[in-house]
PDB file of C-alpha atoms in Angstrom:
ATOM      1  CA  UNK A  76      13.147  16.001 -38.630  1.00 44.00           C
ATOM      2  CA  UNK A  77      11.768  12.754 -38.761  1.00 43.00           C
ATOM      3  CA  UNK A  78      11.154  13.162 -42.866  1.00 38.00           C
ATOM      4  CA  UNK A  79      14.476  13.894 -43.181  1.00 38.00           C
ATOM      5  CA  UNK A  80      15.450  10.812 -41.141  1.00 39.00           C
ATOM      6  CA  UNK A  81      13.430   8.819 -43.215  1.00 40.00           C
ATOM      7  CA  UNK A  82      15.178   9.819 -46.671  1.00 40.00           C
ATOM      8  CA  UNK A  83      18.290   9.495 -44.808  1.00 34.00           C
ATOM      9  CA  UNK A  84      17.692   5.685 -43.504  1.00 39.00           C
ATOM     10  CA  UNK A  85      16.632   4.280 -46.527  1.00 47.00           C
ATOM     11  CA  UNK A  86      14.074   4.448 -49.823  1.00 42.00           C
ATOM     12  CA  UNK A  87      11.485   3.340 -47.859  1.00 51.00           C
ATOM     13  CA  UNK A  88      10.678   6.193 -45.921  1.00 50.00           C
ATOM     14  CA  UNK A  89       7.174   4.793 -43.728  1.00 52.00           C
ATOM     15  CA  UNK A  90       9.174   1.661 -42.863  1.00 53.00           C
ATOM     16  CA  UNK A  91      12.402   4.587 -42.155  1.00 47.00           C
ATOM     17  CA  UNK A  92       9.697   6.436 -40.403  1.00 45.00           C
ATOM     18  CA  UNK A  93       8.754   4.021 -37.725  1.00 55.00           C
ATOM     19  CA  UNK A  94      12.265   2.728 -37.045  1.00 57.00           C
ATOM     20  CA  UNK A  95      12.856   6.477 -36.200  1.00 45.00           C
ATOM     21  CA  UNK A  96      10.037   6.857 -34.008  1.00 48.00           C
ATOM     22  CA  UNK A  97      10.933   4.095 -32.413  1.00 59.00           C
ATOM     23  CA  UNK A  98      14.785   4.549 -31.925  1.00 51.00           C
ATOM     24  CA  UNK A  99      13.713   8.016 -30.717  1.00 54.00           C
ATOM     25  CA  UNK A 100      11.043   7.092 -28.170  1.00 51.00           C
ATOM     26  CA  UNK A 101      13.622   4.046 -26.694  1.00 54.00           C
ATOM     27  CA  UNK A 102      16.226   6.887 -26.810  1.00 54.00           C
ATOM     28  CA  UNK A 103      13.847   9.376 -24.832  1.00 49.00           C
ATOM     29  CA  UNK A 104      12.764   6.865 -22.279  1.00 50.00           C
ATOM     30  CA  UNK A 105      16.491   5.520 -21.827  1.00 51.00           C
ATOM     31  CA  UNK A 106      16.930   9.459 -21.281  1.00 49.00           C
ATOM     32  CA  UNK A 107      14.148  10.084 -18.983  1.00 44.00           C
ATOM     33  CA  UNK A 108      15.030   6.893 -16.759  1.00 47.00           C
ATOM     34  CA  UNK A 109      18.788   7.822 -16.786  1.00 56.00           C
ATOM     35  CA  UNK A 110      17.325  11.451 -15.426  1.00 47.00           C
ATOM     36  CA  UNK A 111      15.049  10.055 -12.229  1.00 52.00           C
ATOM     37  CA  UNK A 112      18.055   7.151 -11.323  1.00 54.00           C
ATOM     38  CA  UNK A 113      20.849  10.341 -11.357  1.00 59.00           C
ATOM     39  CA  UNK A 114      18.184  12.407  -8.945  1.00 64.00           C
ATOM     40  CA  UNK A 115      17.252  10.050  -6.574  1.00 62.00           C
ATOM     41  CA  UNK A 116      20.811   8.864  -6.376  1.00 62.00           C
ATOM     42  CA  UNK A 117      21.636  12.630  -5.727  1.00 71.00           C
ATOM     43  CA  UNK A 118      18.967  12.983  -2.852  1.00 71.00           C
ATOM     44  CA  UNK A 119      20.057   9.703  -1.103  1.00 69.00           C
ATOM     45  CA  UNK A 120      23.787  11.559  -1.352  1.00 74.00           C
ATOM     46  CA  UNK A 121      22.661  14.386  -0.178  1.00 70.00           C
ATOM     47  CA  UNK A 122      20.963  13.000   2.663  1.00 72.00           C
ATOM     48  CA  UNK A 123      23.803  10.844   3.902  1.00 66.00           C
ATOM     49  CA  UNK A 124      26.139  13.787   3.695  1.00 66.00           C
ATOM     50  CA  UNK A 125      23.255  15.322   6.345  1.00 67.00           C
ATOM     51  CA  UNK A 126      22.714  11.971   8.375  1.00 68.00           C
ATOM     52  CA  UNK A 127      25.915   9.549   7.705  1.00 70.00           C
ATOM     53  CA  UNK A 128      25.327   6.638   5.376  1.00 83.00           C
ATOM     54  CA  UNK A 129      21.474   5.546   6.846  1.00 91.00           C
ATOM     55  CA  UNK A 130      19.594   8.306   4.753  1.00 95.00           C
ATOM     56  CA  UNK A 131      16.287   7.962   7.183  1.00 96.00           C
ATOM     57  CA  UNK A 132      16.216   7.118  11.056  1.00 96.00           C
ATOM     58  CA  UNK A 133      12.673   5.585  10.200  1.00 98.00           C
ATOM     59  CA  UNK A 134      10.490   3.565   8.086  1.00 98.00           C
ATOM     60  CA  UNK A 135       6.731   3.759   7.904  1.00 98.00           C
ATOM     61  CA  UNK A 136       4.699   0.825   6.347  1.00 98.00           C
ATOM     62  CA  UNK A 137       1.529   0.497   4.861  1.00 98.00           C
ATOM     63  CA  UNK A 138      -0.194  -2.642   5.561  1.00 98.00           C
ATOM     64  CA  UNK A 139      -3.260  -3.473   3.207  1.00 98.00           C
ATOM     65  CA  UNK A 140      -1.101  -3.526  -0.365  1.00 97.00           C
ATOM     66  CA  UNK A 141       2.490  -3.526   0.935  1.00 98.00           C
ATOM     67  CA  UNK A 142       3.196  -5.088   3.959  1.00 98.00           C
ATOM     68  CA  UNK A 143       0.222  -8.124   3.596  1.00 98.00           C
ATOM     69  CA  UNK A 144      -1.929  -8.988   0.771  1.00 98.00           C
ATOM     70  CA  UNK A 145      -5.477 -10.826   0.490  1.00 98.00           C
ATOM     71  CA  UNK A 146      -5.327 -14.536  -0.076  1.00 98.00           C
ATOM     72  CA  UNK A 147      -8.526 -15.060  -1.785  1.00 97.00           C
ATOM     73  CA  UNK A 148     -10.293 -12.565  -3.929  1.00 97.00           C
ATOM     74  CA  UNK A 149     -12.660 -10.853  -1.560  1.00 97.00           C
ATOM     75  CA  UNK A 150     -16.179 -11.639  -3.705  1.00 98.00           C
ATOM     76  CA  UNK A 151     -15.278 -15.271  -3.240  1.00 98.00           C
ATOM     77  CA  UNK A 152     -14.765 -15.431   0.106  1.00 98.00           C
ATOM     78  CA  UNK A 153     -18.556 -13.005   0.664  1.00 98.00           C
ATOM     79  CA  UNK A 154     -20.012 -15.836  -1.849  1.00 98.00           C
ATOM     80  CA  UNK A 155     -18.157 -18.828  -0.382  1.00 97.00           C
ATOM     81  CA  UNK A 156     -19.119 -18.006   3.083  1.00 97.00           C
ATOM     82  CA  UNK A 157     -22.641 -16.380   2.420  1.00 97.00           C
ATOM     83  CA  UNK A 158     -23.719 -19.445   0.374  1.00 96.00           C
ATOM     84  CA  UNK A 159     -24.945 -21.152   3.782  1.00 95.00           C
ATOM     85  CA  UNK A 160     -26.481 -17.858   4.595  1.00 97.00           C
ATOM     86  CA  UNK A 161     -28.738 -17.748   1.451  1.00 97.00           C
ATOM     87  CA  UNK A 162     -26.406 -15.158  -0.705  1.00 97.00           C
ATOM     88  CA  UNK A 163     -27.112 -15.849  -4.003  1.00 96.00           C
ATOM     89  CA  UNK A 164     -25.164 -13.035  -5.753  1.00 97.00           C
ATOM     90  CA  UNK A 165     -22.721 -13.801  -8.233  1.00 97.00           C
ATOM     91  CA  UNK A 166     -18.835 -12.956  -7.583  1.00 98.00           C
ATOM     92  CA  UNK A 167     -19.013 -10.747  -9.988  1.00 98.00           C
ATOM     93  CA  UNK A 168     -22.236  -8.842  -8.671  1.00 98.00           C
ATOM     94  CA  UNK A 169     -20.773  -9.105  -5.327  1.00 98.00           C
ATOM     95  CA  UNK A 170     -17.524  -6.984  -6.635  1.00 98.00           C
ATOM     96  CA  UNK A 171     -19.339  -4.825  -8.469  1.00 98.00           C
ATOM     97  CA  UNK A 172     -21.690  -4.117  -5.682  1.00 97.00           C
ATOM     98  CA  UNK A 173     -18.764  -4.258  -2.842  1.00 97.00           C
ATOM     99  CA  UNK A 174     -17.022  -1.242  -5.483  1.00 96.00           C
ATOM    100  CA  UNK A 175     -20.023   0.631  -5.602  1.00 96.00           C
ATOM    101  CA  UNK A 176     -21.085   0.554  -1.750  1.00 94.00           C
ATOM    102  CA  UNK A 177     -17.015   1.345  -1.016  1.00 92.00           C
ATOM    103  CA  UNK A 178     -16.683   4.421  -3.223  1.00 88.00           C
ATOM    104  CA  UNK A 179     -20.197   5.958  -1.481  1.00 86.00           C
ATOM    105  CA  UNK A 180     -19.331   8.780   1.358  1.00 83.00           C
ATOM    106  CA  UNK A 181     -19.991   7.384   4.578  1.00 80.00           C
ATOM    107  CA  UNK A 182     -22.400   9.861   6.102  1.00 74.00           C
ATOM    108  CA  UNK A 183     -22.217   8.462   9.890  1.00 63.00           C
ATOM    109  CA  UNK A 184     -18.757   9.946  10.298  1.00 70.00           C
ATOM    110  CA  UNK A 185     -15.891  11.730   8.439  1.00 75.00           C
ATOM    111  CA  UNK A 186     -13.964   8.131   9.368  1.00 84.00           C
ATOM    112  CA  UNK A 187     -14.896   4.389   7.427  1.00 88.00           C
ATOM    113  CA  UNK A 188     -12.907   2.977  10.580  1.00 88.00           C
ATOM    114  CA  UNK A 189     -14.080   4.313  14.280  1.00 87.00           C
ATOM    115  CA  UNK A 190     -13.016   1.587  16.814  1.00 91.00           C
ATOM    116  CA  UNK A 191     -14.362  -1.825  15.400  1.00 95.00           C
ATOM    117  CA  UNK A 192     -15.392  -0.323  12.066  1.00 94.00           C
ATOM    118  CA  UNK A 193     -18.582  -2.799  12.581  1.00 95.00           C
ATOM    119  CA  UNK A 194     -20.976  -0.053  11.495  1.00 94.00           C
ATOM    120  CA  UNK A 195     -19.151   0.707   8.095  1.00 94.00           C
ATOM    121  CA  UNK A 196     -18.798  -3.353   7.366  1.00 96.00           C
ATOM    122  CA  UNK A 197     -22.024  -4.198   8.024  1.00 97.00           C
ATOM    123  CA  UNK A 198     -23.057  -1.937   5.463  1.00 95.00           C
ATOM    124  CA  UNK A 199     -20.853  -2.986   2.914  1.00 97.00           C
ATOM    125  CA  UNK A 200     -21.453  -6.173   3.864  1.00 98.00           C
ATOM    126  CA  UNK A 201     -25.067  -6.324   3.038  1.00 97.00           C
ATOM    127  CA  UNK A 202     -25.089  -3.823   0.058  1.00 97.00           C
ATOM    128  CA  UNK A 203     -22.376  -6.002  -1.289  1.00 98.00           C
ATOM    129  CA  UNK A 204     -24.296  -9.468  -0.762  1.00 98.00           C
ATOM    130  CA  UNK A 205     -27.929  -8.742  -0.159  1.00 97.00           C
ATOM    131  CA  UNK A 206     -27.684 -10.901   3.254  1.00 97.00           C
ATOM    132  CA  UNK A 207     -28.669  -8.669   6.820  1.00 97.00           C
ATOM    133  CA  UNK A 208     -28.042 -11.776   8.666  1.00 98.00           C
ATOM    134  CA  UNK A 209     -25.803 -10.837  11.990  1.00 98.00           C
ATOM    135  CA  UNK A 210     -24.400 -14.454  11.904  1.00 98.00           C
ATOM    136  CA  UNK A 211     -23.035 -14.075   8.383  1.00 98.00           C
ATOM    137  CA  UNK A 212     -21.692 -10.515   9.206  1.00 98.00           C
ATOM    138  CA  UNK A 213     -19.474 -11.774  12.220  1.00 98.00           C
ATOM    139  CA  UNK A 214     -18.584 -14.893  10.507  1.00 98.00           C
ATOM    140  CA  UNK A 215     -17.062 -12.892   7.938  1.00 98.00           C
ATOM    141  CA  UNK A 216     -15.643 -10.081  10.032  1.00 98.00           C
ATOM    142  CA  UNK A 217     -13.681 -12.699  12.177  1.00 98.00           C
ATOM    143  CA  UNK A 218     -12.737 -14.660   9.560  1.00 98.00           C
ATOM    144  CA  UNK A 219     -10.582 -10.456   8.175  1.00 97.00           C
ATOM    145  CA  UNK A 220      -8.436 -11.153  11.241  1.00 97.00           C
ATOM    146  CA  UNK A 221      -7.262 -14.622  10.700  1.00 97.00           C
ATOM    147  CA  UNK A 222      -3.884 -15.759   8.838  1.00 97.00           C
ATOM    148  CA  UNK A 223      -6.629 -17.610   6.420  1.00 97.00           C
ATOM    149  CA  UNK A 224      -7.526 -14.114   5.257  1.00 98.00           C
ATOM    150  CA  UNK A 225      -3.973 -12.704   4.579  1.00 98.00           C
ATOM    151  CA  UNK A 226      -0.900 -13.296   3.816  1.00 98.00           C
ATOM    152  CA  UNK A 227       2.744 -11.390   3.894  1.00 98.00           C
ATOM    153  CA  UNK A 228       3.211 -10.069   0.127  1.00 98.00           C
ATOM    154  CA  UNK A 229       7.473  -9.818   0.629  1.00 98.00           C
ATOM    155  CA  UNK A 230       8.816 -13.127   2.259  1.00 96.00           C
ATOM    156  CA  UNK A 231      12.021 -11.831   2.747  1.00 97.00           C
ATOM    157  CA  UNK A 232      10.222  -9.149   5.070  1.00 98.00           C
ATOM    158  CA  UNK A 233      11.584 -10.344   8.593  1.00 98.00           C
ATOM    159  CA  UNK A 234      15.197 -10.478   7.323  1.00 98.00           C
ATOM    160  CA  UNK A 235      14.745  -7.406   6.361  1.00 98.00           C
ATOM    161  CA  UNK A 236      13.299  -5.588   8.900  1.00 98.00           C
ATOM    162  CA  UNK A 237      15.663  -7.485  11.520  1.00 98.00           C
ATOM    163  CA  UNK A 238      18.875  -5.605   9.454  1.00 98.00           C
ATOM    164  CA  UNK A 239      16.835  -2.244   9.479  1.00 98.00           C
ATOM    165  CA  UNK A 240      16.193  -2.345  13.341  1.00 97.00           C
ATOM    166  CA  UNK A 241      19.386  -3.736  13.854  1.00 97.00           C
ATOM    167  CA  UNK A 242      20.978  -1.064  11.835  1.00 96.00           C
ATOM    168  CA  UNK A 243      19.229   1.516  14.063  1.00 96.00           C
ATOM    169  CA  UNK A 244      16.866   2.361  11.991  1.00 97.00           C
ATOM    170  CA  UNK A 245      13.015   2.642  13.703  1.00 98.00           C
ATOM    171  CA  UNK A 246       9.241   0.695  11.914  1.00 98.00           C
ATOM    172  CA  UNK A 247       6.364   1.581  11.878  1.00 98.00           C
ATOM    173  CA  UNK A 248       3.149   0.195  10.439  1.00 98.00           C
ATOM    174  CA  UNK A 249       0.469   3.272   9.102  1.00 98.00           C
ATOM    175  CA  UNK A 250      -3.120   1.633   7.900  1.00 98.00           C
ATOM    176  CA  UNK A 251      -6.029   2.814   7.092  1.00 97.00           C
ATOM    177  CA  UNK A 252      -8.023   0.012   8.776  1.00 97.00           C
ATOM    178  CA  UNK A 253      -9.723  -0.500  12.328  1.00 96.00           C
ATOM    179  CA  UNK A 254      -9.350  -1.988  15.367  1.00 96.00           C
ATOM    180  CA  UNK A 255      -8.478  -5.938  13.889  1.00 97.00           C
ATOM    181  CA  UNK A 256      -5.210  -4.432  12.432  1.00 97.00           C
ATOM    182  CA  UNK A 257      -3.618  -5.523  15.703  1.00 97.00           C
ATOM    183  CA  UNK A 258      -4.618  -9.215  16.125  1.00 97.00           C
ATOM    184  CA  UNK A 259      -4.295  -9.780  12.832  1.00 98.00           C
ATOM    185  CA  UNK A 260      -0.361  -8.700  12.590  1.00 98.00           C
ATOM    186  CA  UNK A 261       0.084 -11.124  15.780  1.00 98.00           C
ATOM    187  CA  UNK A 262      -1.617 -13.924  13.722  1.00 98.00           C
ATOM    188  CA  UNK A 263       0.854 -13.517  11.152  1.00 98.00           C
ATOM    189  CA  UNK A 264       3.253 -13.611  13.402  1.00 97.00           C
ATOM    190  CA  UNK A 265       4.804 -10.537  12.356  1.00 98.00           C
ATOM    191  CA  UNK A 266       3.667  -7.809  15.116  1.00 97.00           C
ATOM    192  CA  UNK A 267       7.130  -8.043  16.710  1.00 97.00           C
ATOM    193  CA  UNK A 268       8.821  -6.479  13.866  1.00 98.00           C
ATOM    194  CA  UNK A 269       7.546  -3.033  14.415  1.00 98.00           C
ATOM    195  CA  UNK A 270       8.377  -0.424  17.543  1.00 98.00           C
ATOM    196  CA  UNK A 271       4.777   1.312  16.424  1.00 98.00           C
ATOM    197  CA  UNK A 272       1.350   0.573  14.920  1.00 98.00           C
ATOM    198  CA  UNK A 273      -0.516   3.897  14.084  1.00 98.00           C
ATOM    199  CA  UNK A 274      -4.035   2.849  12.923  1.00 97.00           C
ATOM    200  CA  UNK A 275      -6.751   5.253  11.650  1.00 96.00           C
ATOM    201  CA  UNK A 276      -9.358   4.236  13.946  1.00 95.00           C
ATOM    202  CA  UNK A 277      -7.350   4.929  16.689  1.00 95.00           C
ATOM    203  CA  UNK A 278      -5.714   7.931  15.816  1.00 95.00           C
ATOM    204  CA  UNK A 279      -9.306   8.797  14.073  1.00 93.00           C
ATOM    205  CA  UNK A 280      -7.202  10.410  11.190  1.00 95.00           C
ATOM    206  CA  UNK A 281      -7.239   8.369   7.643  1.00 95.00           C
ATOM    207  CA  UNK A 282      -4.491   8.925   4.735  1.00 97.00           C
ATOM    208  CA  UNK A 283      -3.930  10.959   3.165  1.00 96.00           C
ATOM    209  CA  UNK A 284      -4.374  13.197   6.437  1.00 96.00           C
ATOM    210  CA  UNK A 285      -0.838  13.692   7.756  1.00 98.00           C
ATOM    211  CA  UNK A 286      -2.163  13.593  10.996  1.00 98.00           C
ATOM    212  CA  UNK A 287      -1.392   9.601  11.102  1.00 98.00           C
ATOM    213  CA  UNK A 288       1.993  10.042   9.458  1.00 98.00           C
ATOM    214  CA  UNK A 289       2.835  12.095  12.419  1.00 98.00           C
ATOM    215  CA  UNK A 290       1.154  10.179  14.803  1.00 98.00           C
ATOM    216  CA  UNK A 291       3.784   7.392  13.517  1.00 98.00           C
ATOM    217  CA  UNK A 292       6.672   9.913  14.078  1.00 98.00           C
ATOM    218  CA  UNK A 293       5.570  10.782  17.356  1.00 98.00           C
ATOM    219  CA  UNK A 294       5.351   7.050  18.276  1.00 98.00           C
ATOM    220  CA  UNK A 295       8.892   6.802  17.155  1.00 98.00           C
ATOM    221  CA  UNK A 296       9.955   9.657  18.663  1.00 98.00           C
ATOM    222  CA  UNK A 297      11.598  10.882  15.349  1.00 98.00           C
ATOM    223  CA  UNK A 298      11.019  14.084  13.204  1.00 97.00           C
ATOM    224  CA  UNK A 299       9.143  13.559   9.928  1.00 98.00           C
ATOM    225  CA  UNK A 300      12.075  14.574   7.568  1.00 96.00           C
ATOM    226  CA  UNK A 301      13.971  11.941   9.366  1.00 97.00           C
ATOM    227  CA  UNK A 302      10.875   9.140   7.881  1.00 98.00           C
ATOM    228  CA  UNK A 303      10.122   7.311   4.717  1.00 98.00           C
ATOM    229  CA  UNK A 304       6.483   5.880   4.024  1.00 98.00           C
ATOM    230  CA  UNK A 305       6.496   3.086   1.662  1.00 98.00           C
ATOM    231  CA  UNK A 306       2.691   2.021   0.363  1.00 98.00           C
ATOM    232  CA  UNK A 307       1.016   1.343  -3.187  1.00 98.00           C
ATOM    233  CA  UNK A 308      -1.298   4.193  -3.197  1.00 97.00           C
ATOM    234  CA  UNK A 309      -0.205   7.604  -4.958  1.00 97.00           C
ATOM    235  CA  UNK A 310      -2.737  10.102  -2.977  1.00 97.00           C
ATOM    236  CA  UNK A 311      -3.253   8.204   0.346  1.00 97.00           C
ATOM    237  CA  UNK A 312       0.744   7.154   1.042  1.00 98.00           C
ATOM    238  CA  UNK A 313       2.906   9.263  -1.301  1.00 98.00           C
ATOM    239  CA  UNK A 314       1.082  12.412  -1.254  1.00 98.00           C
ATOM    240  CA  UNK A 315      -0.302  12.774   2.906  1.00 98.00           C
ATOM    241  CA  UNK A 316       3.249  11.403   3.834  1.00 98.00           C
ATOM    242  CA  UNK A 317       4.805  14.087   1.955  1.00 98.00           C
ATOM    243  CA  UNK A 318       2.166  16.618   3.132  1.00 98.00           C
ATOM    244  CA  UNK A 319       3.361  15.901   6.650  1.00 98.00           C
ATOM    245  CA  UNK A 320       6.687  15.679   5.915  1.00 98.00           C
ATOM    246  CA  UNK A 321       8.311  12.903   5.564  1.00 98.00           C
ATOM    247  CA  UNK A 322       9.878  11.473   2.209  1.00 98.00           C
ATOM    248  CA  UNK A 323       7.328   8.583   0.127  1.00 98.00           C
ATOM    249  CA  UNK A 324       7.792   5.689  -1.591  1.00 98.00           C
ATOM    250  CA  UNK A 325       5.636   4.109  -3.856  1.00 98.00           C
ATOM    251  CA  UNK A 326       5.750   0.289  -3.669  1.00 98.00           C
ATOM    252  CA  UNK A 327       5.291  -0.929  -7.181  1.00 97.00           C
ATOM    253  CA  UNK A 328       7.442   1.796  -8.723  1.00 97.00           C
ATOM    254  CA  UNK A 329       9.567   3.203  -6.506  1.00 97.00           C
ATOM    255  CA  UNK A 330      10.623  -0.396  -4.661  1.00 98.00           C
ATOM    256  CA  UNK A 331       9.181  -3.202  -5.280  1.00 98.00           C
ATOM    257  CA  UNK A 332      10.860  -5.356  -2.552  1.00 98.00           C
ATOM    258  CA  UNK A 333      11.976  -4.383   1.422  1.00 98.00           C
ATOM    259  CA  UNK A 334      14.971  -5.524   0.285  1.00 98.00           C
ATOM    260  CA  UNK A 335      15.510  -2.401  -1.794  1.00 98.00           C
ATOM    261  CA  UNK A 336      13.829  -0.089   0.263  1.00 98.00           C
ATOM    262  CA  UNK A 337      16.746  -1.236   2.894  1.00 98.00           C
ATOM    263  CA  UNK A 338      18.891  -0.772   0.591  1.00 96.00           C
ATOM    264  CA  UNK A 339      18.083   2.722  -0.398  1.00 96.00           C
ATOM    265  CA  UNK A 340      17.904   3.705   3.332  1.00 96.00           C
ATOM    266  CA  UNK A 341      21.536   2.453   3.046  1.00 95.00           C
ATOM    267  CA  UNK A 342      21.390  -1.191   4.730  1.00 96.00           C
ATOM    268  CA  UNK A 343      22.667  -3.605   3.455  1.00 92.00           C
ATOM    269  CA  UNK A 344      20.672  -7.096   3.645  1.00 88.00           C
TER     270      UNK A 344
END
């Protein structure tokens, strides 16, 4: 087919050749894209033909990669901070140490995060840097639940989230992270947004286990097909919220602002 295309286009039938490959991967992707915007503007139909025009009665939100975002590159704050504590690793031996240490199974417990999480961090920690030193360790640790460490990654977030809630619809924040998760939204200032916080060292369930989606639900007081999760990781946030029930998002691809994911539950901001 393409041959043929070639001695069709022109004498030149390489330089034919890769105009038609090209036309016809544009054309396929055009198709493809035209496909997945005509389904999921099916399912949102469908589901306000079930529900009215909000398609969900709930959002869930990830925290670490959706709702906030680190400041600093975490090997330069363990080097910036560990340099008065005699760390001499480099960033880059740090990360690559941090990566290694992180990806290990943690054989204390089927959880990373039980209460404080202070065991797990204090081995990653001093893997990561080469420092034992329990001043360094809580220097650091405090320094995770500050507004220094973090930042919101969507500023419109609060406008947002006030039209949601005002709209009726019920937030929730679902992280994978321990017992700081709490202090830290309130030093963001941004803890008052959200009728639930289900954290995995308190529910001692981590995505992808659907146990924490429902946990959310629960909180809620909403069934899970009534819930979206929105979050940046395929297998922890798209996958366990779907296992338990409830419909995922994948920030990035999916939405890429709050702004559309209100606008896909069908409020207008």
């Amino acid at each position: 087919m393409a041959l043929i295309a070639a001695r069709i286009l022109g004498s030149n039938s390489r330089t034919a050749l890769r105009r038609w490959c090209r036309f016809s991967y544009s054309s396929a992707s055009a198709a493809v894209a035209e496909v997945e915007s005509t389904e999921v503007k099916d399912y949102a139909d469908y589901r306000r033909s079930l529900y009215g025009q909000i398609t969900h009665k709930a959002l869930l939100v990830d925290a670490v990669g959706t709702l906030v975002l680190p400041s600093q590159p975490m090997a330069q704050i363990y080097r910036t901070i560990g340099e008065k504590y005699g760390v001499e690793y480099s960033e880059n031996e740090i990360l690559s140490r941090y990566r290694r240490a992180y990806g290990q199974p943690w054989g204390k417990s089927r959880l990373r995060y039980v209460n404080d999480g202070k065991p797990f961090w204090q081995y990653i920690v001093s893997y990561s840097t080469g420092c034992s030193d329990p001043q360094y360790f809580e220097e650091l640790y405090n320094y995770y639940m500050t507004d220094k460490a973090w930042h919101l990654n969507d500023p419109e977030a609060e406008e947002v989230f006030r039209a949601l809630r005002k709209s009726g619809v019920k937030l929730a924040v679902v992280s994978n992270f321990d017992t700081r998760l709490r202090p830290l939204l309130r030093a963001l200032n941004c803890d008052t947004w959200f009728d639930a916080v289900a954290v995995s060292a308190e529910v001692a369930a981590e995505k992808p286990n659907p146990t924490i989606f429902l946990k959310a639900c629960e909180l809620l007081d909403v069934k899970p097909e009534d819930a979206v999760h929105v979050g940046d990781d395929r297998r922890n946030d798209i996958w366990g919220a779907r296992d338990a029930g409830c419909d995922g998002w994948l920030w990035g691809s999916d939405v890429h602002t709050f702004k559309e994911v209100a606008q896909r539950i069908g409020v207008q901001v």
